[in-house]
PDB file of C-alpha atoms in Angstrom:
ATOM      1  CA  MET J   1      19.281 -23.132   3.802  1.00  0.00           C
ATOM      2  CA  LYS J   2      17.525 -22.377   7.296  1.00  0.00           C
ATOM      3  CA  ASN J   3      19.038 -18.827   7.307  1.00  0.00           C
ATOM      4  CA  ILE J   4      17.574 -17.977   3.696  1.00  0.00           C
ATOM      5  CA  LYS J   5      14.134 -19.032   4.938  1.00  0.00           C
ATOM      6  CA  TRP J   6      14.284 -16.998   8.119  1.00  0.00           C
ATOM      7  CA  LYS J   7      15.278 -13.862   5.957  1.00  0.00           C
ATOM      8  CA  THR J   8      12.687 -14.297   3.631  1.00  0.00           C
ATOM      9  CA  SER J   9      10.001 -14.597   6.368  1.00  0.00           C
ATOM     10  CA  LEU J  10      11.385 -11.861   8.043  1.00  0.00           C
ATOM     11  CA  ALA J  11      11.558  -9.631   4.809  1.00  0.00           C
ATOM     12  CA  ILE J  12       7.995 -10.460   3.947  1.00  0.00           C
ATOM     13  CA  ALA J  13       6.453  -9.933   7.485  1.00  0.00           C
ATOM     14  CA  SER J  14       8.457  -6.733   7.980  1.00  0.00           C
ATOM     15  CA  GLY J  15       7.393  -5.398   4.633  1.00  0.00           C
ATOM     16  CA  PHE J  16       3.642  -6.287   5.214  1.00  0.00           C
ATOM     17  CA  PHE J  17       3.712  -4.710   8.654  1.00  0.00           C
ATOM     18  CA  THR J  18       5.499  -1.549   7.467  1.00  0.00           C
ATOM     19  CA  ILE J  19       2.908  -0.877   4.568  1.00  0.00           C
ATOM     20  CA  VAL J  20      -0.124  -1.654   7.227  1.00  0.00           C
ATOM     21  CA  PHE J  21       1.551   0.602   9.883  1.00  0.00           C
ATOM     22  CA  LEU J  22       2.248   3.545   7.577  1.00  0.00           C
ATOM     23  CA  SER J  23      -1.096   3.320   5.740  1.00  0.00           C
ATOM     24  CA  ILE J  24      -2.978   3.319   9.134  1.00  0.00           C
ATOM     25  CA  THR J  25      -0.819   6.164  10.230  1.00  0.00           C
ATOM     26  CA  PHE J  26      -1.407   8.359   7.231  1.00  0.00           C
ATOM     27  CA  ALA J  27      -5.242   7.903   7.321  1.00  0.00           C
ATOM     28  CA  LEU J  28      -5.264   8.651  10.952  1.00  0.00           C
ATOM     29  CA  LEU J  29      -3.213  11.886  10.127  1.00  0.00           C
ATOM     30  CA  GLU J  30      -5.459  12.824   7.349  1.00  0.00           C
ATOM     31  CA  SER J  31      -8.593  12.168   9.270  1.00  0.00           C
ATOM     32  CA  GLN J  32      -7.163  14.801  11.754  1.00  0.00           C
ATOM     33  CA  ILE J  33      -6.483  17.262   9.322  1.00  0.00           C
ATOM     34  CA  TYR J  34      -9.466  16.816   7.049  1.00  0.00           C
ATOM     35  CA  PRO J  35     -12.267  15.121   9.125  1.00  0.00           C
ATOM     36  CA  GLU J  36     -14.377  15.108   6.162  1.00  0.00           C
ATOM     37  CA  SER J  37     -11.892  12.390   4.341  1.00  0.00           C
ATOM     38  CA  THR J  38     -13.596   9.801   6.676  1.00  0.00           C
ATOM     39  CA  GLU J  39     -16.797   9.861   4.758  1.00  0.00           C
ATOM     40  CA  LEU J  40     -15.563   9.689   1.220  1.00  0.00           C
ATOM     41  CA  PHE J  41     -15.876   5.885   0.790  1.00  0.00           C
ATOM     42  CA  GLY J  42     -19.244   4.692  -0.327  1.00  0.00           C
ATOM     43  CA  LYS J  43     -20.306   7.981  -1.933  1.00  0.00           C
ATOM     44  CA  THR J  44     -21.406   7.463  -5.647  1.00  0.00           C
ATOM     45  CA  SER J  45     -20.462  11.151  -6.768  1.00  0.00           C
ATOM     46  CA  LEU J  46     -17.771  13.552  -5.258  1.00  0.00           C
ATOM     47  CA  ASN J  47     -16.886  16.968  -5.553  1.00  0.00           C
ATOM     48  CA  ILE J  48     -13.512  18.196  -6.678  1.00  0.00           C
ATOM     49  CA  HIS J  49     -12.462  18.771  -3.062  1.00  0.00           C
ATOM     50  CA  GLU J  50     -13.293  14.984  -2.222  1.00  0.00           C
ATOM     51  CA  TRP J  51     -11.285  13.842  -5.248  1.00  0.00           C
ATOM     52  CA  TYR J  52      -8.228  15.615  -4.059  1.00  0.00           C
ATOM     53  CA  LEU J  53      -8.609  13.945  -0.660  1.00  0.00           C
ATOM     54  CA  LEU J  54      -8.739  10.573  -2.533  1.00  0.00           C
ATOM     55  CA  LEU J  55      -5.704  11.502  -4.448  1.00  0.00           C
ATOM     56  CA  LEU J  56      -3.945  12.230  -1.075  1.00  0.00           C
ATOM     57  CA  LYS J  57      -5.073   9.012   0.108  1.00  0.00           C
ATOM     58  CA  LEU J  58      -3.936   7.209  -2.824  1.00  0.00           C
ATOM     59  CA  SER J  59      -0.345   8.953  -2.684  1.00  0.00           C
ATOM     60  CA  ALA J  60      -0.232   7.956   1.153  1.00  0.00           C
ATOM     61  CA  ASN J  61      -0.938   4.355   0.224  1.00  0.00           C
ATOM     62  CA  LEU J  62       1.343   4.128  -2.568  1.00  0.00           C
ATOM     63  CA  PHE J  63       4.188   5.865  -0.520  1.00  0.00           C
ATOM     64  CA  SER J  64       3.600   3.082   2.205  1.00  0.00           C
ATOM     65  CA  CYS J  65       4.063   0.463  -0.504  1.00  0.00           C
ATOM     66  CA  PHE J  66       7.361   2.253  -1.750  1.00  0.00           C
ATOM     67  CA  ILE J  67       8.526   2.306   1.854  1.00  0.00           C
ATOM     68  CA  GLY J  68       7.556  -1.372   2.373  1.00  0.00           C
ATOM     69  CA  GLY J  69       9.730  -2.306  -0.897  1.00  0.00           C
ATOM     70  CA  LEU J  70      12.716  -0.490   0.606  1.00  0.00           C
ATOM     71  CA  VAL J  71      12.235  -2.470   3.951  1.00  0.00           C
ATOM     72  CA  ILE J  72      11.862  -5.790   2.237  1.00  0.00           C
ATOM     73  CA  THR J  73      14.941  -5.333   0.069  1.00  0.00           C
ATOM     74  CA  PHE J  74      17.256  -4.238   3.039  1.00  0.00           C
ATOM     75  CA  ILE J  75      16.410  -7.597   4.554  1.00  0.00           C
ATOM     76  CA  SER J  76      16.435  -9.832   1.627  1.00  0.00           C
ATOM     77  CA  LYS J  77      17.097  -8.648  -2.065  1.00  0.00           C
ATOM     78  CA  LYS J  78      14.932 -11.293  -3.656  1.00  0.00           C
ATOM     79  CA  THR J  79      12.277  -9.944  -5.661  1.00  0.00           C
ATOM     80  CA  GLN J  80       9.890 -12.833  -4.909  1.00  0.00           C
ATOM     81  CA  ASN J  81       9.354 -11.194  -1.422  1.00  0.00           C
ATOM     82  CA  ILE J  82       8.053  -8.107  -3.224  1.00  0.00           C
ATOM     83  CA  ILE J  83       5.615 -10.213  -5.069  1.00  0.00           C
ATOM     84  CA  TRP J  84       4.303 -11.998  -2.225  1.00  0.00           C
ATOM     85  CA  VAL J  85       3.811  -8.833  -0.158  1.00  0.00           C
ATOM     86  CA  SER J  86       1.949  -6.921  -2.998  1.00  0.00           C
ATOM     87  CA  ASP J  87      -0.323 -10.056  -3.457  1.00  0.00           C
ATOM     88  CA  PHE J  88      -1.194  -9.824   0.368  1.00  0.00           C
ATOM     89  CA  ILE J  89      -1.756  -6.148   0.000  1.00  0.00           C
ATOM     90  CA  THR J  90      -3.849  -6.544  -3.158  1.00  0.00           C
ATOM     91  CA  LEU J  91      -5.953  -8.972  -1.418  1.00  0.00           C
ATOM     92  CA  ILE J  92      -6.608  -6.560   1.360  1.00  0.00           C
ATOM     93  CA  ILE J  93      -7.460  -3.796  -0.985  1.00  0.00           C
ATOM     94  CA  ILE J  94      -9.874  -6.068  -2.929  1.00  0.00           C
ATOM     95  CA  TRP J  95     -11.592  -6.800   0.470  1.00  0.00           C
ATOM     96  CA  LEU J  96     -11.611  -3.049   1.165  1.00  0.00           C
ATOM     97  CA  TRP J  97     -13.197  -2.462  -2.206  1.00  0.00           C
ATOM     98  CA  TYR J  98     -15.893  -5.216  -1.802  1.00  0.00           C
ATOM     99  CA  SER J  99     -16.603  -3.549   1.402  1.00  0.00           C
ATOM    100  CA  THR J 100     -17.298  -0.101   0.119  1.00  0.00           C
ATOM    101  CA  LYS J 101     -17.888  -0.244  -3.535  1.00  0.00           C
ATOM    102  CA  HIS J 102     -17.290   3.245  -4.339  1.00  0.00           C
ATOM    103  CA  PRO J 103     -15.266   5.201  -5.683  1.00  0.00           C
ATOM    104  CA  THR J 104     -14.248   2.338  -8.294  1.00  0.00           C
ATOM    105  CA  LEU J 105     -11.476   4.294  -9.905  1.00  0.00           C
ATOM    106  CA  PHE J 106      -9.667   4.887  -6.699  1.00  0.00           C
ATOM    107  CA  TRP J 107      -9.667   1.113  -5.971  1.00  0.00           C
ATOM    108  CA  MET J 108      -8.660   0.208  -9.446  1.00  0.00           C
ATOM    109  CA  VAL J 109      -5.547   2.718  -9.304  1.00  0.00           C
ATOM    110  CA  SER J 110      -4.704   1.422  -5.888  1.00  0.00           C
ATOM    111  CA  ILE J 111      -4.406  -2.230  -6.966  1.00  0.00           C
ATOM    112  CA  LEU J 112      -2.433  -1.069 -10.096  1.00  0.00           C
ATOM    113  CA  GLY J 113      -0.021   0.774  -8.215  1.00  0.00           C
ATOM    114  CA  ILE J 114       0.995  -1.574  -5.329  1.00  0.00           C
ATOM    115  CA  PHE J 115       3.399  -3.732  -7.226  1.00  0.00           C
ATOM    116  CA  PRO J 116       5.162  -0.851  -9.265  1.00  0.00           C
ATOM    117  CA  SER J 117       5.520   1.131  -5.978  1.00  0.00           C
ATOM    118  CA  MET J 118       7.024  -1.669  -4.208  1.00  0.00           C
ATOM    119  CA  TYR J 119       9.279  -2.694  -7.138  1.00  0.00           C
ATOM    120  CA  LEU J 120      10.494   1.006  -7.299  1.00  0.00           C
ATOM    121  CA  GLY J 121      11.544   0.779  -3.632  1.00  0.00           C
ATOM    122  CA  HIS J 122      13.220  -2.633  -4.402  1.00  0.00           C
ATOM    123  CA  ARG J 123      15.114  -1.260  -7.188  1.00  0.00           C
ATOM    124  CA  LEU J 124      16.514   1.610  -5.402  1.00  0.00           C
ATOM    125  CA  VAL J 125      17.892  -0.402  -2.610  1.00  0.00           C
ATOM    126  CA  ARG J 126      19.243  -3.253  -5.059  1.00  0.00           C
ATOM    127  CA  LYS J 127      21.194  -0.754  -7.214  1.00  0.00           C
ATOM    128  CA  LYS J 128      23.377   0.207  -4.063  1.00  0.00           C
TER     129      LYS J 128
END
């Protein structure tokens, strides 16, 4: 019984920190390549180039969630772990949304994409 709780805790913590680490790494990399990407949040209107930068950010965040789902499932195959981590990440995204307000569409798609991205990573590992 203790072994199961230990594996569950390790899976949740590893998945969470993987997602956070990769998201920060991708954000820093994007800010080095496209310095204007650091000024996107808080703007009420964006031009087409800025929407592409947001799409790049969104892709990086959802890819981080996908990898987090893989990491969680390598440690523990329980789907419940994916739900816990997606809830934690959703709370962080809601807090970020509340902090910046705009662009609303980016934050809504981010929230809606967290669980499916993680679940896809989970399903890929679980099938093996």
